[in-house]
Short mmCIF file of C-alpha atoms and ligand atoms in Angstrom, two decimals:
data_model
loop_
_atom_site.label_atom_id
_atom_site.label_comp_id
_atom_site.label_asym_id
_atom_site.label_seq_id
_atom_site.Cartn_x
_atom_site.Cartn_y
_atom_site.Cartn_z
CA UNK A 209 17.46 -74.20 89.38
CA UNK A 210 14.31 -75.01 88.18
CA UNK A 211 13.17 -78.73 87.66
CA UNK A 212 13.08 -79.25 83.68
CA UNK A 213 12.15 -82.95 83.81
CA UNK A 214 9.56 -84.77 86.06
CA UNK A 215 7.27 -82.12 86.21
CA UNK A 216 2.81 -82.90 85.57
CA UNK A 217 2.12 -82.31 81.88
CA UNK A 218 0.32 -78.96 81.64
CA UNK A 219 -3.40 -80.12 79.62
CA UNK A 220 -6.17 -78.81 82.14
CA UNK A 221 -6.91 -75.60 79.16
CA UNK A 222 -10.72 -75.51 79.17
CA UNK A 223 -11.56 -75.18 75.90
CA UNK A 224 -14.56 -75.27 76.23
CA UNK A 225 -14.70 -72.27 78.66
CA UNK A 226 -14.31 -68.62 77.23
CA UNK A 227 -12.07 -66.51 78.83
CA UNK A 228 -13.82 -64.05 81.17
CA UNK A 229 -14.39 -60.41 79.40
CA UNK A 230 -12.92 -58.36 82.41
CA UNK A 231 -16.04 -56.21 82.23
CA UNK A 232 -15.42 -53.84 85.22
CA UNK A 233 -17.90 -53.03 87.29
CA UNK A 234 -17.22 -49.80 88.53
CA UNK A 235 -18.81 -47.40 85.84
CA UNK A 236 -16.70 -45.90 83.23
CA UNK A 237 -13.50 -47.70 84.60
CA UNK A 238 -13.35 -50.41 82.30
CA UNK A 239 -10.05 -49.01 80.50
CA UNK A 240 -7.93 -48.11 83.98
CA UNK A 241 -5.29 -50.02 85.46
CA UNK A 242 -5.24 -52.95 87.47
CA UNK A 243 -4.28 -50.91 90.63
CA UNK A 244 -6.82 -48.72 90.17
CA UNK A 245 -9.49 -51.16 89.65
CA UNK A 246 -8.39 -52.94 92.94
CA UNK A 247 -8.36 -49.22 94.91
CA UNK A 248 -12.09 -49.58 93.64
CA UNK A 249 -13.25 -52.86 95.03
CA UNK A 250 -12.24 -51.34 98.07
CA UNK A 251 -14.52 -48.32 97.43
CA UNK A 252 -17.29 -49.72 96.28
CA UNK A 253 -18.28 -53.44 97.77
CA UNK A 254 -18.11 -55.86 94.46
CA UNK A 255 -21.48 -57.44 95.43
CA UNK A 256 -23.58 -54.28 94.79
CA UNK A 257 -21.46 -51.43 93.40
CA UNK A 258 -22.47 -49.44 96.13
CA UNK A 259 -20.70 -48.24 98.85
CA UNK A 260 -21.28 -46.30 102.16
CA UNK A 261 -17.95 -43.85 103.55
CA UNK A 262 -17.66 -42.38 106.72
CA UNK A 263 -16.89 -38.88 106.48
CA UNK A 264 -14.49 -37.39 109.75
CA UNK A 265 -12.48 -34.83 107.73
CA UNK A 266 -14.62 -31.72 109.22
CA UNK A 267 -11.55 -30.54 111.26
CA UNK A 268 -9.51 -29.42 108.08
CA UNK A 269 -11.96 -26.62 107.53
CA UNK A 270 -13.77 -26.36 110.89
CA UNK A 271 -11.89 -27.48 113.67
CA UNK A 272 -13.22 -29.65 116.35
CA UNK A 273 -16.55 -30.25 115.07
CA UNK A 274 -19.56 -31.51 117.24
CA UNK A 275 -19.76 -35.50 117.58
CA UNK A 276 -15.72 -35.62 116.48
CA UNK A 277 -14.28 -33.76 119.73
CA UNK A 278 -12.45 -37.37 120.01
CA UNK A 279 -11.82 -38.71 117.24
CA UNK A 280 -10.48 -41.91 118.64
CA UNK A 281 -13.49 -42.31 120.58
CA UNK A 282 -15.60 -41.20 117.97
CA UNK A 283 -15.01 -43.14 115.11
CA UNK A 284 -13.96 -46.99 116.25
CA UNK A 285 -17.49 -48.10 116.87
CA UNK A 286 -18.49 -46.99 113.69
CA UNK A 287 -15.93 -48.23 111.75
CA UNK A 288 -17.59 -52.15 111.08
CA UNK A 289 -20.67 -50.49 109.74
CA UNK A 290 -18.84 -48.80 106.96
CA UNK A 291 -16.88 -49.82 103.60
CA UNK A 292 -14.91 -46.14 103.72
CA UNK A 293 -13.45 -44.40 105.65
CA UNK A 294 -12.73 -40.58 104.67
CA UNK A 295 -10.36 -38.60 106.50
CA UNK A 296 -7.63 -36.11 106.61
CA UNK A 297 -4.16 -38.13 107.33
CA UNK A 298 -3.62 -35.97 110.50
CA UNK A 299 -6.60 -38.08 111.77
CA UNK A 300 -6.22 -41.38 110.32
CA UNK A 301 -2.27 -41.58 111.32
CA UNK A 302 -2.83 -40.24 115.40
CA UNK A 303 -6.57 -42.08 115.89
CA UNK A 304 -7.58 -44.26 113.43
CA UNK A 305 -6.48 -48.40 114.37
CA UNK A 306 -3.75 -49.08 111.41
CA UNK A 307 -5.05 -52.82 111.37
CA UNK A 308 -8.42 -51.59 109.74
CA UNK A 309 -9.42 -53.66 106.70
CA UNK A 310 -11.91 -50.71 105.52
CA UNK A 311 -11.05 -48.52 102.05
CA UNK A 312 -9.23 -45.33 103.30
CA UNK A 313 -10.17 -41.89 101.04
CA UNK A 314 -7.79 -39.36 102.19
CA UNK A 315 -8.38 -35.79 102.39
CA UNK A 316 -6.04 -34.09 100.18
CA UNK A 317 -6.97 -30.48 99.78
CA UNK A 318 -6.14 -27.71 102.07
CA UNK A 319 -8.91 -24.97 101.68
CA UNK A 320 -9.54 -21.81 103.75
CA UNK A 321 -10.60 -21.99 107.17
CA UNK A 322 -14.98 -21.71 107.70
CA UNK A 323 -13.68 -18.13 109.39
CA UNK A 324 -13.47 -17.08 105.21
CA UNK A 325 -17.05 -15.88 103.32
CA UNK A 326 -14.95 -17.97 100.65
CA UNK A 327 -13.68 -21.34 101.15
CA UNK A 328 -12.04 -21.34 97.77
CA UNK A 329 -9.33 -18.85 97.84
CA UNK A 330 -7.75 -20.98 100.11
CA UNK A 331 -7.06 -24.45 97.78
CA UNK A 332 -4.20 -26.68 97.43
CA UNK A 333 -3.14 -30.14 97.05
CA UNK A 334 -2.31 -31.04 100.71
CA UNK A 335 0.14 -33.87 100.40
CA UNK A 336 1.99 -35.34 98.03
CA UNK A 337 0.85 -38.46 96.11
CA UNK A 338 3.42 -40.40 97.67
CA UNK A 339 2.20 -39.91 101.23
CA UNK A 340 -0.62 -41.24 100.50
CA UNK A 341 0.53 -44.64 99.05
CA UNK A 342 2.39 -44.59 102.02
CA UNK A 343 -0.69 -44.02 103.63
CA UNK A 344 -2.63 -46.92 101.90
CA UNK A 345 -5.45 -44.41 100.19
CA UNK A 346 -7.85 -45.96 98.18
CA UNK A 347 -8.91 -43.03 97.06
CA UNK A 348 -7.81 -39.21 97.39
CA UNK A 349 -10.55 -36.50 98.38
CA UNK A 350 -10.29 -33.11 96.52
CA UNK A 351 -12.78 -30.55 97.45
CA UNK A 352 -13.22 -28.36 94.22
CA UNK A 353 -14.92 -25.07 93.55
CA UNK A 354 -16.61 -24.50 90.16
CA UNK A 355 -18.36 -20.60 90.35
CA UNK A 356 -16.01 -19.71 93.22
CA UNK A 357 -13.13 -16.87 93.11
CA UNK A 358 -11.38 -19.52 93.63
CA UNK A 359 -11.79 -21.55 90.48
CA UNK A 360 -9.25 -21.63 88.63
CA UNK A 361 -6.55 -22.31 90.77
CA UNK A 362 -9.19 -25.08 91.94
CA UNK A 363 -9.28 -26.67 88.70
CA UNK A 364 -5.47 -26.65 88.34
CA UNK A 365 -5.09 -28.10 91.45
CA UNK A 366 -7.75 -30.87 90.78
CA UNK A 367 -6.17 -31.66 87.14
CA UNK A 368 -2.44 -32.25 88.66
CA UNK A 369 -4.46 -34.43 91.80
CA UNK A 370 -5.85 -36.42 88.62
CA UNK A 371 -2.18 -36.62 86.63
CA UNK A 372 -0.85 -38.01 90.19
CA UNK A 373 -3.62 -40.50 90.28
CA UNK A 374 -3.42 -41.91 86.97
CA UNK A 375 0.91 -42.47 87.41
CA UNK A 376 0.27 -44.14 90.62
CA UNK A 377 -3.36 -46.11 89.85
CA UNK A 378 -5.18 -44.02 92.61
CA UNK A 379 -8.59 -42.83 92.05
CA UNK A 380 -9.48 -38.92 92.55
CA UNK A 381 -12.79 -38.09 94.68
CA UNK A 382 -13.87 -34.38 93.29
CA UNK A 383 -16.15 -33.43 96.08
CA UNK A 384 -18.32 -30.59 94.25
CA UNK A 385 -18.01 -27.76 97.24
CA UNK A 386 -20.84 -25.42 97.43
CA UNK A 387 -19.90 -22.29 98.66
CA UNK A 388 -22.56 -19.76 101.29
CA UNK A 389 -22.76 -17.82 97.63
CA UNK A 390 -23.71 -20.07 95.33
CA UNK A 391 -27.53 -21.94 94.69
CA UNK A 392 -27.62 -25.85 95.13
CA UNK A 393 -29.90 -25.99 91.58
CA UNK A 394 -29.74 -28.75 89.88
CA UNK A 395 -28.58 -26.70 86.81
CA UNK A 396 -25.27 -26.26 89.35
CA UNK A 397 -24.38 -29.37 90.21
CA UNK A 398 -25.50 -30.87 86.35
CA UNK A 399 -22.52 -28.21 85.37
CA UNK A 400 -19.77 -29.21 88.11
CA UNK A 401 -20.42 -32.89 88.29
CA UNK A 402 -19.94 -33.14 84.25
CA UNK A 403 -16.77 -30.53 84.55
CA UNK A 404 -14.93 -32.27 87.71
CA UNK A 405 -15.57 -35.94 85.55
CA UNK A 406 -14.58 -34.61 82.14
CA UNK A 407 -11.36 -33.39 83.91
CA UNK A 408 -10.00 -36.56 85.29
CA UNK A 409 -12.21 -37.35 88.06
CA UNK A 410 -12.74 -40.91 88.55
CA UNK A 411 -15.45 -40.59 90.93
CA UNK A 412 -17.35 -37.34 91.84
CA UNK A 413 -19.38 -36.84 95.59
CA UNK A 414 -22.11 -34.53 95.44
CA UNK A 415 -25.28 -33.48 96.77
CA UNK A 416 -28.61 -34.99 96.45
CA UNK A 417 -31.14 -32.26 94.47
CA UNK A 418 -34.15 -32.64 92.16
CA UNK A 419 -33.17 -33.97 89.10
CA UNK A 420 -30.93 -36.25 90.41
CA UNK A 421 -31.39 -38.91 87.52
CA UNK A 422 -30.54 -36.62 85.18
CA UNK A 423 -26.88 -35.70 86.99
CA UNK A 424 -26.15 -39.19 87.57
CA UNK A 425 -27.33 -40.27 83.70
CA UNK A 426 -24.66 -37.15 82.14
CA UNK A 427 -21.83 -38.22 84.82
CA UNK A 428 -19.63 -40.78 83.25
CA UNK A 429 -18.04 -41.69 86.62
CA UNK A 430 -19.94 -42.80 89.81
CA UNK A 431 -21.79 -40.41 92.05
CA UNK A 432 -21.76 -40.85 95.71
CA UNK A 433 -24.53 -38.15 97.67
CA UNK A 434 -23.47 -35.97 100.41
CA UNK A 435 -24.44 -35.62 103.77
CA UNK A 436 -24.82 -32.55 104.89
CA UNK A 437 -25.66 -30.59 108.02
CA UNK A 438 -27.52 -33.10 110.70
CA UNK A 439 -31.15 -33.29 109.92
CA UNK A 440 -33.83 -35.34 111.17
CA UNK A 441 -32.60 -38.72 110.99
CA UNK A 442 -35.87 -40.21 108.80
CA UNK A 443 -35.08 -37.06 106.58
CA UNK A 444 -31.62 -38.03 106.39
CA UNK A 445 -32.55 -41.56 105.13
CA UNK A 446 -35.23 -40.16 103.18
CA UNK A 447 -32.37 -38.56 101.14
CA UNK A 448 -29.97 -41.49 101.05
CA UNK A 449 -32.84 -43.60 99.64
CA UNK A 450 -33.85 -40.76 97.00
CA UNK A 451 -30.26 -40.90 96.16
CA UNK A 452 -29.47 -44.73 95.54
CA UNK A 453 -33.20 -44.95 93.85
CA UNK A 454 -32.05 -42.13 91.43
CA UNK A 455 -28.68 -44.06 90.52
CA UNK A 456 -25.95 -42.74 93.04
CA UNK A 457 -23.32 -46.04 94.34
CA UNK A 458 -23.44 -44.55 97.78
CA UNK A 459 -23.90 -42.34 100.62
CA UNK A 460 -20.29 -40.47 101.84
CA UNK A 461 -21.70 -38.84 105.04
CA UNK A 462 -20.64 -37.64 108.39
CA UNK A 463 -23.01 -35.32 110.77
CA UNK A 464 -26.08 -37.51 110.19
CA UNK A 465 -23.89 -40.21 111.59
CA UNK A 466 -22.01 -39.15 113.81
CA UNK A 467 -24.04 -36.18 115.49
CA UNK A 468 -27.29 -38.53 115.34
CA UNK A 469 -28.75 -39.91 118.68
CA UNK A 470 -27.34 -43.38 118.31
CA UNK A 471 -24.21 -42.88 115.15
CA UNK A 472 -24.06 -46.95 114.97
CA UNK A 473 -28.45 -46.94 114.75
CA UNK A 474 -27.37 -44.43 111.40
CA UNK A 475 -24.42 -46.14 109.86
CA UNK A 476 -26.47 -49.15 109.94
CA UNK A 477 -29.87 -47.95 108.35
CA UNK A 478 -27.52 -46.18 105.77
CA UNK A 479 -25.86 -49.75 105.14
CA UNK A 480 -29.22 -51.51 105.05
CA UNK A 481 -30.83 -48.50 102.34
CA UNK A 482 -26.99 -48.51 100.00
CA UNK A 483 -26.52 -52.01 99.85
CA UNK A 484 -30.10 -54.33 100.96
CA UNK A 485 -32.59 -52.17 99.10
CA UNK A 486 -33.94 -50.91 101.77
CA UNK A 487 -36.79 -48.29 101.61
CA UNK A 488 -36.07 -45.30 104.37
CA UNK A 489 -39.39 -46.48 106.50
CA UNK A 490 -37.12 -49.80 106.63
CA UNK A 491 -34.51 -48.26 107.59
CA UNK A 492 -35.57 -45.89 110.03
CA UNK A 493 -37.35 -48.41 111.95
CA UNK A 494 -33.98 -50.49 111.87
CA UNK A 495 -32.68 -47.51 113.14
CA UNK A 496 -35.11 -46.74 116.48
CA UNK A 497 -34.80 -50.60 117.06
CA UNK A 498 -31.01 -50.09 117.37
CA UNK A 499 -31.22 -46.73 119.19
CA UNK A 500 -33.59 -48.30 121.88
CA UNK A 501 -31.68 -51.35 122.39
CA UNK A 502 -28.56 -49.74 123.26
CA UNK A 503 -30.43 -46.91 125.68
CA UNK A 504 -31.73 -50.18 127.70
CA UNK A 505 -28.28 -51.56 128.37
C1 R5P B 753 -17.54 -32.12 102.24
O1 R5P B 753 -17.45 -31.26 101.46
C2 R5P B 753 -16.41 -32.48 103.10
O2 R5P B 753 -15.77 -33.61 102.64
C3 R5P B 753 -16.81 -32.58 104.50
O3 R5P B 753 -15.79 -32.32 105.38
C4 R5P B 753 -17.52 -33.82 104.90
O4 R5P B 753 -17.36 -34.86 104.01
C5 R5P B 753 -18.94 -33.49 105.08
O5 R5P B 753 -19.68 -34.57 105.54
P1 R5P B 753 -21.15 -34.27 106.03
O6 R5P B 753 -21.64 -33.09 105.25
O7 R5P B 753 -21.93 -35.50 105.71
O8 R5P B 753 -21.07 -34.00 107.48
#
């Protein structure tokens, strides 16, 4: 039983202290749960609202994908460099270290194969909320197709992700999915961005286009840019920088990184641009310096 007498008089009340506001950090999250807001510091480092994922989910849609032939070779080195790490569970559960302290966003769409003209008459939630808990997810990924055949049933599928999310405090990713039909304008991704956050999302990944102020100003959640297929890796930076100057919190990539002539050189320069201000010159050069050191050893 508890001790009623004997016990240090309670007086330490700081009156002259106001209690802390709670302002959240995490843009237009203020008014979610405590889960939820923890999920997010896990997403997006506390010190600079940013954050910089590692995307290895490729093989959902396209199989074994250049750079992720192993993924337990592939991704370990890469994994310190990173806050997130985005994945299908398949992956994560066989090759991906369990003691990791990194955010985990889980891939939780299925979609149709890249052997379809039409990756959207192929969507579905992929797992059940519960799996992922039991997986840990910080976050759930849900590819969605606004102007596809498949939109509707995208939508749907997107809006019950979201009703999952806000019983169990986990935030939904919509990942606006461009399909071979369909022009990256900035008109586009102005449209799905606003949809996908006006329908639940709590936090929308994109890609980077002219305009991009404008997107991120009419998107009440956070944007995180795209990768995209491997380019040059200065261009790539070029376009993370462009991204984080225009307002996204982050860079969710995977070829750059992984397909680039030294992956760790990339995840770092990424790091150094998303969270140190650095300009893409910066980071490049970061970048050769870490390339050539390793090619000496
Ligand atoms: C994007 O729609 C999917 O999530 C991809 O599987 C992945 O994230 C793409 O990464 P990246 O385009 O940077 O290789």
């Amino acid at each position: 039983m508890a001790d009623a007498e004997g016990n240090k008089i309670a007086k330490e009340y700081h009156l002259d202290t106001p209690v802390a506001a709670n302002g959240f950090y995490v843009k237009g999250m203020n008014h979610t749960g405590w889960g939820m807001k923890n999920r997010f510091s896990k997403l997006f480092n506390p010190k600079t609202g940013n954050t910089v994922m590692l995307a290895f989910d490729h093989g959902y849609i396209m199989g074994a994908t250049a750079g992720l032939e192993r993924l337990d070779l592939a991704i370990d080195p890469l994994v310190e460099q990173v806050d997130v790490l985005m994945g299908t569970r398949g992956a994560l559960r066989s090759c991906i270290n369990p003691i990791t302290n990194k955010g985990i966003c889980l891939r939780a769409t299925h979609d149709s194969s890249v052997l379809f003209d039409d990756m959207s008459t192929g969507v579905g939630f992929g797992l059940d909320m519960e799996d992922a808990l039991r997986m840990n997810a910080d976050c759930i990924a849900m590819q969605c197709f606004v102007g596809g055949a498949g939109e509707a049933r995208s939508l749907e599928v997107l809006c019950r992700a979201v009703d999952a999310g806000e019983k169990y405090g986990v935030p939904v990713m919509a990942v606006t999915a461009v399909g071979k039909e369909m022009a990256r304008t900035n008109q586009y991704f102005m449209l799905a961005t606003r949809m996908l956050a006006e329908l639940g999302a709590h936090t929308i990944k994109t890609y980077y286009c002219e305009g991009f102020e404008k997107i991120v100003a009419a998107c009440p959640v956070p944007i995180v840019i795209a990768g995209g297929k491997k380019v040059p890796e200065l261009d790539a930076l070029e376009m993370a920088y462009r991204g984080i100057s225009d307002g996204a919190r982050g860079v969710d990539m995977g070829r750059n990184i992984f397909q680039s002539e030294s992956p760790i050189g990339m995840a770092t320069a990424i790091g150094k641009i998303v969270h140190e201000q650095y300009t893409a010159k910066e980071a490049y050069e970061l970048f050769l310096d870490i390339k050539n050191s390793v090619s000496k050893d």
